[in-house]
mmCIF file of C-alpha atoms in Angstrom:
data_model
loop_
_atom_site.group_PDB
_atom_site.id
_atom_site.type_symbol
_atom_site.label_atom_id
_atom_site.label_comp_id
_atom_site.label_asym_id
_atom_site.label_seq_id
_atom_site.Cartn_x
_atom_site.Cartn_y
_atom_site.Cartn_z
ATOM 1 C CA UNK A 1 32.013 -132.488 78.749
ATOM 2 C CA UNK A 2 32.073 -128.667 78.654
ATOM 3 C CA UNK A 3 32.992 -127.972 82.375
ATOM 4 C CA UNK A 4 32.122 -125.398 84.751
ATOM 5 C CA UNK A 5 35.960 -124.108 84.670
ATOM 6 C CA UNK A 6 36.367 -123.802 80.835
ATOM 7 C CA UNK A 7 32.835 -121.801 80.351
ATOM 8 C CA UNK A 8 34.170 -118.945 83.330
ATOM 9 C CA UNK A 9 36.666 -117.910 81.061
ATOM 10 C CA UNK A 10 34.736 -117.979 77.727
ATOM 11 C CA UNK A 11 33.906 -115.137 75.985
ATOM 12 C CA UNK A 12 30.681 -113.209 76.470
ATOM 13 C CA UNK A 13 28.852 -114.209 72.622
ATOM 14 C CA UNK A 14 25.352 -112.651 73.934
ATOM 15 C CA UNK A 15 24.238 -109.711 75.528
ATOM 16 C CA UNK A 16 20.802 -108.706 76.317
ATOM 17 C CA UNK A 17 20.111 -105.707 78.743
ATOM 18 C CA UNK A 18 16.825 -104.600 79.179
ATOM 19 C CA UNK A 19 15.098 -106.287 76.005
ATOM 20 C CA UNK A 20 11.818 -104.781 75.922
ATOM 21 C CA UNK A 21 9.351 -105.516 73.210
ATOM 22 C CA UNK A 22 5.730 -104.018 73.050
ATOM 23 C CA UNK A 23 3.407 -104.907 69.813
ATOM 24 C CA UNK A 24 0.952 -101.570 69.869
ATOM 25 C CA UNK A 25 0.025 -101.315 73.628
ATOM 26 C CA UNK A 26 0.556 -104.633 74.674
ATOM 27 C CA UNK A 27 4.197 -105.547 76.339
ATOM 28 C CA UNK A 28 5.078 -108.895 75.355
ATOM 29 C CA UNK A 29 8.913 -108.594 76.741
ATOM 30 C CA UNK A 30 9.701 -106.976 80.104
ATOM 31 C CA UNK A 31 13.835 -106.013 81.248
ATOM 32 C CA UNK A 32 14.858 -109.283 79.939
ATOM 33 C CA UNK A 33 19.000 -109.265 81.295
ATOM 34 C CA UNK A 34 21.309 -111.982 80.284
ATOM 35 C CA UNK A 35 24.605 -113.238 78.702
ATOM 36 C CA UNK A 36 25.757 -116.391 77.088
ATOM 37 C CA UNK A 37 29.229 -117.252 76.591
ATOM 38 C CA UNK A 38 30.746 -119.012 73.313
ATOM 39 C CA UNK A 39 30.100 -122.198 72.607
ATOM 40 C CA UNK A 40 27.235 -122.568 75.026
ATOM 41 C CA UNK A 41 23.708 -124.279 74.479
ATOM 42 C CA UNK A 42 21.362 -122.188 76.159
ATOM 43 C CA UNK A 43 17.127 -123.092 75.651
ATOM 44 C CA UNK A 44 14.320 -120.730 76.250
ATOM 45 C CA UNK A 45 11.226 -122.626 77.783
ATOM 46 C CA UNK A 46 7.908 -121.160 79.265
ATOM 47 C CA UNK A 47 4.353 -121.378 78.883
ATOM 48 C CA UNK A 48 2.025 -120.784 75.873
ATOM 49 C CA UNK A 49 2.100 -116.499 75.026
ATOM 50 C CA UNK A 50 5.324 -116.053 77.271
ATOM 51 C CA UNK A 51 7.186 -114.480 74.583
ATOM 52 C CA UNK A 52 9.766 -117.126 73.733
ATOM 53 C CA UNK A 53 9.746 -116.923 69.758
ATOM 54 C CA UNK A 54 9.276 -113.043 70.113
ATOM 55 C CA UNK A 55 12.793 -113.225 72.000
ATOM 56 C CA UNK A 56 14.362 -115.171 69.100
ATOM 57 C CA UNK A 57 13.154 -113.332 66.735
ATOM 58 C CA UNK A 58 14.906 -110.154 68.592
ATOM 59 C CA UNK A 59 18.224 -111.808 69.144
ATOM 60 C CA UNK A 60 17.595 -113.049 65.167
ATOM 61 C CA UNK A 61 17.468 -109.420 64.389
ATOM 62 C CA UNK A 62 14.129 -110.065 62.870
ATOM 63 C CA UNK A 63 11.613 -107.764 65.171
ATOM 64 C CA UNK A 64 12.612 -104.491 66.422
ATOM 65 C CA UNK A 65 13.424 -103.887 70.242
ATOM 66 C CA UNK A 66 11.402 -101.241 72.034
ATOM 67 C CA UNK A 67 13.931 -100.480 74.515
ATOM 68 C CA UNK A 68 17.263 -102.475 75.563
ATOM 69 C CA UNK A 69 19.839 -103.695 73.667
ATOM 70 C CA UNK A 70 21.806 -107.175 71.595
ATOM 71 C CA UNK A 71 24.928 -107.396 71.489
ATOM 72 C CA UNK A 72 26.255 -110.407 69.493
ATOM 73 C CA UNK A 73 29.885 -110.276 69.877
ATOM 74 C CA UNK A 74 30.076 -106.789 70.761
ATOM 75 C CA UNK A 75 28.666 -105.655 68.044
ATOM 76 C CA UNK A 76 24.939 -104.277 68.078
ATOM 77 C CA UNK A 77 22.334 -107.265 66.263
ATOM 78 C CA UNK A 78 21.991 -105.170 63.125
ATOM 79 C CA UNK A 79 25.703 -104.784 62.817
ATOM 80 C CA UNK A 80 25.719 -108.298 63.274
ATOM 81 C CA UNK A 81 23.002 -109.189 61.107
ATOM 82 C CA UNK A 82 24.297 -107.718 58.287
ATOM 83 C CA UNK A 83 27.748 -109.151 58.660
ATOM 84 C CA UNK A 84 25.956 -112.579 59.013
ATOM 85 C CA UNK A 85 26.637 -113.492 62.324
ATOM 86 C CA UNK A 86 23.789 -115.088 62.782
ATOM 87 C CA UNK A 87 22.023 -118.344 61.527
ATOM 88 C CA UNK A 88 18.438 -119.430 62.082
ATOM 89 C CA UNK A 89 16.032 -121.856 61.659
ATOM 90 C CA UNK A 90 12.393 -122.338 62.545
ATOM 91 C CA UNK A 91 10.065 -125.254 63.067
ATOM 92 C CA UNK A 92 9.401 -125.393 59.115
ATOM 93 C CA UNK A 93 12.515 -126.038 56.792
ATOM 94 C CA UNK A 94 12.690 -122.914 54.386
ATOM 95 C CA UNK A 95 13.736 -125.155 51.847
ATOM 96 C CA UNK A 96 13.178 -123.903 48.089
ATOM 97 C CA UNK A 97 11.690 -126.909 46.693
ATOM 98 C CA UNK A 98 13.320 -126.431 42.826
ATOM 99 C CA UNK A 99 16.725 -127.179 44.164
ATOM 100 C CA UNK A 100 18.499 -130.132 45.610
ATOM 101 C CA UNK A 101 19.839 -130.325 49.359
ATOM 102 C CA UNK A 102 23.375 -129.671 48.359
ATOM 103 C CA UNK A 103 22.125 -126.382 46.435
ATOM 104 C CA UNK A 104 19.809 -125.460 49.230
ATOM 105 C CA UNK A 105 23.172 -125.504 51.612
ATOM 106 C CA UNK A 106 25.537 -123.801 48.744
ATOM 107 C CA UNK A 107 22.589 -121.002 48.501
ATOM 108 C CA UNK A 108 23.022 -119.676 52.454
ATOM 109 C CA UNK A 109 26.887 -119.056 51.232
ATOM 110 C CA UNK A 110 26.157 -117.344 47.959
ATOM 111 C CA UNK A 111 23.904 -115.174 49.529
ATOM 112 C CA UNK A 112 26.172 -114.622 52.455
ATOM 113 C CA UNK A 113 29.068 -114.011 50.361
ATOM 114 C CA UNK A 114 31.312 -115.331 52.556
ATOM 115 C CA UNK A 115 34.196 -118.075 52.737
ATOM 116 C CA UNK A 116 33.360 -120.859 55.028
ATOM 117 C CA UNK A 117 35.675 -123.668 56.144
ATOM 118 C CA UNK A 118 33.207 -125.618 55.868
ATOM 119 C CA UNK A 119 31.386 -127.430 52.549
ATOM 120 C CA UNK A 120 27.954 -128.119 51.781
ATOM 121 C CA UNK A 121 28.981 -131.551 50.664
ATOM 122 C CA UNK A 122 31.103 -132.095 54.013
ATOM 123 C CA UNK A 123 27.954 -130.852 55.896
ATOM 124 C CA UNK A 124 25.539 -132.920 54.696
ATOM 125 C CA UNK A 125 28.014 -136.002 54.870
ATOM 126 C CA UNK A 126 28.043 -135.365 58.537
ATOM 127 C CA UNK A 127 24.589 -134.801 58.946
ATOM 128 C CA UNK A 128 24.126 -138.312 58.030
ATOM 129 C CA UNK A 129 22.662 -137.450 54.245
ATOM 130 C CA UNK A 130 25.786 -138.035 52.146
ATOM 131 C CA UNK A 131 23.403 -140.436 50.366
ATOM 132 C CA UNK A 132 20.791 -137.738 49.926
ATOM 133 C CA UNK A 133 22.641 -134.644 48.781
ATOM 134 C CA UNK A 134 21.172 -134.487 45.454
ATOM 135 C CA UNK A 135 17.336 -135.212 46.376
ATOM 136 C CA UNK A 136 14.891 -132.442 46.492
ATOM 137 C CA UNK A 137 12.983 -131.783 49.191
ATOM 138 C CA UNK A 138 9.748 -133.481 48.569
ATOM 139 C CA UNK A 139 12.142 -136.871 47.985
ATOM 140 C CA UNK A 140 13.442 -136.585 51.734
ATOM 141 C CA UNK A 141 11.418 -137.319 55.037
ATOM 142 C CA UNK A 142 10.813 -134.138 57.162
ATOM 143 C CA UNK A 143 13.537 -135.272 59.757
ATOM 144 C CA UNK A 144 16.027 -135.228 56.830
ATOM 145 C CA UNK A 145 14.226 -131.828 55.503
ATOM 146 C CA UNK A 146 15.083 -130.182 59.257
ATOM 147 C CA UNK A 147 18.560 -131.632 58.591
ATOM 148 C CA UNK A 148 18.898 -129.554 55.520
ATOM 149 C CA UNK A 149 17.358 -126.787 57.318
ATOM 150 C CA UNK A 150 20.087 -126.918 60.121
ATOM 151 C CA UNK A 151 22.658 -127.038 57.864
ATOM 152 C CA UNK A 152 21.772 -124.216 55.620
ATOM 153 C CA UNK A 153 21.661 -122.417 59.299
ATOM 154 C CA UNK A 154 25.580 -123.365 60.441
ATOM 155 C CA UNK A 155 27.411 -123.798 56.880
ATOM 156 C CA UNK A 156 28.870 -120.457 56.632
ATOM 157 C CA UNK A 157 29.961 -120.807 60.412
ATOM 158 C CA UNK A 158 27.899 -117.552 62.624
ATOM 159 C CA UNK A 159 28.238 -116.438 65.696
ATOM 160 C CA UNK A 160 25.196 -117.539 66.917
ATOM 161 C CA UNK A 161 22.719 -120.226 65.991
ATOM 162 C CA UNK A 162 18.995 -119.751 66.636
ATOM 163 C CA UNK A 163 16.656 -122.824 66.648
ATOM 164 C CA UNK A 164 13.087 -122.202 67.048
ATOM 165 C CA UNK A 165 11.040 -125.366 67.661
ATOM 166 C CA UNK A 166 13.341 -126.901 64.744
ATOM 167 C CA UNK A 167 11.591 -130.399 65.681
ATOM 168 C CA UNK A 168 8.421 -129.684 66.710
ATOM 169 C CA UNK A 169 6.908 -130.921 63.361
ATOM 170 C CA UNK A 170 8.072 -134.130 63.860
ATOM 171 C CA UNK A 171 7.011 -137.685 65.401
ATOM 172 C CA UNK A 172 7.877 -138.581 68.700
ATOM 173 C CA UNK A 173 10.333 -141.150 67.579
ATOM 174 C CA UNK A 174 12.233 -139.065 65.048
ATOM 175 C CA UNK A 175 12.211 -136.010 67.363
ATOM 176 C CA UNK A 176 14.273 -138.166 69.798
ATOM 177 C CA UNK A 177 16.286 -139.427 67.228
ATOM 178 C CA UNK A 178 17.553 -135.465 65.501
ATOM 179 C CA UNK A 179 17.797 -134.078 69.093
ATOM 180 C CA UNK A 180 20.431 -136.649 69.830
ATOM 181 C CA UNK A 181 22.158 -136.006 66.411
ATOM 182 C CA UNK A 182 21.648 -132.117 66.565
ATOM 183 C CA UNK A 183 23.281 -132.568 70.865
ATOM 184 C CA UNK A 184 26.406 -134.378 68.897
ATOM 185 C CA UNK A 185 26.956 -132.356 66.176
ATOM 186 C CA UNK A 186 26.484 -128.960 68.357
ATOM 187 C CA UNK A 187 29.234 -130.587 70.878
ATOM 188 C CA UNK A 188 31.579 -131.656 68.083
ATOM 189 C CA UNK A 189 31.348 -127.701 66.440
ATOM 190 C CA UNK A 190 31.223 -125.891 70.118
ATOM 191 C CA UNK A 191 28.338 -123.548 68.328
ATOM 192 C CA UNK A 192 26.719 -121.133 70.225
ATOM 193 C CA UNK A 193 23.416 -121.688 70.481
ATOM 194 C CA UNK A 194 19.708 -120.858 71.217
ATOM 195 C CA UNK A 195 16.977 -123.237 71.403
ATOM 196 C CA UNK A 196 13.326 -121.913 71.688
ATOM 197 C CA UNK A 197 11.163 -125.399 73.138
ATOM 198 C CA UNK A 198 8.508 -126.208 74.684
ATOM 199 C CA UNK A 199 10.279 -129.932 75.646
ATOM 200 C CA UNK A 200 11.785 -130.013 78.912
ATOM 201 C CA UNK A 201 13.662 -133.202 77.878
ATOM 202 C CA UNK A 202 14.980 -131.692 74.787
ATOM 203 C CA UNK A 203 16.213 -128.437 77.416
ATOM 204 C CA UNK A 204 17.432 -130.916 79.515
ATOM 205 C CA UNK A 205 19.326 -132.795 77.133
ATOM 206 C CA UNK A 206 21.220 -130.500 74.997
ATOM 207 C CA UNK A 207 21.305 -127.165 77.108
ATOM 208 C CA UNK A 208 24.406 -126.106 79.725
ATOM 209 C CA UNK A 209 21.777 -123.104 80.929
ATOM 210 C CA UNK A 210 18.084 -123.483 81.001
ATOM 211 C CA UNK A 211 16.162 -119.378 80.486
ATOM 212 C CA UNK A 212 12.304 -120.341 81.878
ATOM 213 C CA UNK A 213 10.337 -117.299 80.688
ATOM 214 C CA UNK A 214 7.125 -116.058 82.558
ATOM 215 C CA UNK A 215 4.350 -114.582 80.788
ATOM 216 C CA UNK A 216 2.322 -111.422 80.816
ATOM 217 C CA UNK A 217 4.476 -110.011 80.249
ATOM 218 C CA UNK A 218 7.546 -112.386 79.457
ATOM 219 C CA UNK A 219 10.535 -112.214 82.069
ATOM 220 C CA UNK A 220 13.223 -114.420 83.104
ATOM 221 C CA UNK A 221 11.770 -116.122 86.068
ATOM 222 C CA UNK A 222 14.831 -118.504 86.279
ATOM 223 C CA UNK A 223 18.298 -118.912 85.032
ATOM 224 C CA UNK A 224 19.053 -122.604 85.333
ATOM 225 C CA UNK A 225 22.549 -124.230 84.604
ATOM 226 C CA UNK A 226 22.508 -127.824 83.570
ATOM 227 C CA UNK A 227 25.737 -129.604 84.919
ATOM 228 C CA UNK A 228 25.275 -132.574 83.653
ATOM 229 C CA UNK A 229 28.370 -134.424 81.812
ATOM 230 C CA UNK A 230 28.253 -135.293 78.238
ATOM 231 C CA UNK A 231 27.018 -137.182 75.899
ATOM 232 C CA UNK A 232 23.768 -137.366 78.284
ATOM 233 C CA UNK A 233 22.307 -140.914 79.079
ATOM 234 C CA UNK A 234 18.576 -139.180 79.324
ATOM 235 C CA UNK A 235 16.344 -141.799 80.818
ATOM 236 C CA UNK A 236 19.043 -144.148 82.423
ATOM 237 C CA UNK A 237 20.468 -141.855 84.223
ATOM 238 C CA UNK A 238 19.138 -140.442 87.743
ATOM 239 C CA UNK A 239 21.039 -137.633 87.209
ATOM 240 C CA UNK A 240 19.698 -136.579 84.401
ATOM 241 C CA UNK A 241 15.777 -137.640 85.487
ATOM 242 C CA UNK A 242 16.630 -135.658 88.847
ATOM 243 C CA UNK A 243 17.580 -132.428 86.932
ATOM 244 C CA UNK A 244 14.152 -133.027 84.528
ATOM 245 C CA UNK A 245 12.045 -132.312 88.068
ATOM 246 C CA UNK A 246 14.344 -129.770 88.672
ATOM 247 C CA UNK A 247 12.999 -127.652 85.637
ATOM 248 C CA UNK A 248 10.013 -128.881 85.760
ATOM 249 C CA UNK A 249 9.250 -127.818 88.708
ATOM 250 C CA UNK A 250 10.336 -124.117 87.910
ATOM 251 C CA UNK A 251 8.387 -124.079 84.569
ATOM 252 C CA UNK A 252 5.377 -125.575 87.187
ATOM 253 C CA UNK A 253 6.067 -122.462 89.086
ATOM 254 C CA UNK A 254 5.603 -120.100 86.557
ATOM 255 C CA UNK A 255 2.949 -121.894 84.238
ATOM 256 C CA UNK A 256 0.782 -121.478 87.534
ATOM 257 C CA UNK A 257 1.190 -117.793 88.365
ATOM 258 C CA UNK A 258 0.280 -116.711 84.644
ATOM 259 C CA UNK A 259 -2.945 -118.677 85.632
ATOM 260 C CA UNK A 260 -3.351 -116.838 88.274
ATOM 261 C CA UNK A 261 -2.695 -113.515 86.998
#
């Protein structure tokens, strides 16, 4: 369990102060201020148009900010971008399908050109597809495809890691299943990470702070911190049920005002 105590005196790994982000004259992103220590799972939830992805693709480096600024480890998100600091992965593996899983995972380090304690072999073992490493895409399910996905994300070890809906593709069943793998693996490696959903379980489950966006445009309507000790017993547990009404009810509150407005 990642306590209350040990996260005070992290390490600030995120820093957003006054992310703005207008596409033509619309404003999708309003003064959007927050940090996020090392090593700590932090989801973005909100209703439909909110801006969640839009914010992802910011801290990803991917869109360019109209005012405010990322930090990612003190350095600004291009600085970090180029230095590969950051990892990402979206709902649909970007697998190329000519190559196996292991050479899907070896391609993110020969493209970032960096040394990585950690293998694409050893990755995949973990990952529970030791048996699968030299299958091609199209051979492996799509839970096993996100795996590969995920991996090709983490193996050469950034900063940050940036999920995006990474199982919204999937069944019911096997969603359940990879975001109880992805909530060991992420507290075995103490990533940082950022999880764009739209499940409150999955928030609820793997998260220590809970962002709940509001839309038109999209602002941080509430900062929630899950205390919750780990691993997370999810439907047995009244503690856990308890703190699923508690977001709930604040994505409720917010789901209704952009109704309203």
């Amino acid at each position: 369990m990642r306590s209350k105590t040990d996260q005070i005196h992290k390490s600030t790994a995120v820093k957003a102060s006054g992310v703005t982000k207008f596409f033509g004259d619309q404003q999708v992103l309003a003064q959007l201020d927050f940090s996020i220590c090392h090593g700590e799972f932090v989801s973005i939830i909100g209703p439909s148009g909110c801006g969640k992805t839009t914010l992802l693709r910011l801290l990803a480096g991917l869109e360019d900010l109209s005012s405010g600024q990322v930090e990612i480890d003190g350095l600004p998100i291009d600085d970090a971008r180029s230095k590969q600091e950051v990892g990402v992965a979206f709902q649909l593996p970007a697998l190329i399908p000519s190559l196996t899983a292991r050479r899907n995972v070896q391609t993110t380090l020969d493209l970032c050109s960096r040394k990585s304690k950690l293998t694409p072999e050893q990755m995949l073992k973990d990952f529970g597809l030791g048996d699968f490493m030299d299958h091609y895409p199209h051979q492996l399910s799509g839970g096993m495809q996100q795996r590969v996905n995920i991996a090709c994300a983490m193996v050469h070890e950034p900063s940050l890691l940036l999920l995006d809906e990474p199982f919204g593709a999937l069944d019911e069943m096997t969603r359940a299943a990879l975001c109880a793998w992805l909530a060991k693996i992420l507290q075995a490696s103490q990533q940082t990470t950022v999880l764009v959903t739209h499940s409150i379980e999955e928030a609820v489950t793997l998260s220590d702070k809970v962002i709940v966006l509001a839309a038109r445009p999209g602002r941080i309507a509430h900062f929630l911190e899950v205390d919750l000790p780990r691993p997370r017993m999810t439907w047995e547990d009244e503690a856990f049920i308890q703190e699923m009404k508690r977001v709930r009810i604040a994505l409720k509150s917010v789901d209704e005002g952009s109704k309203q407005a």
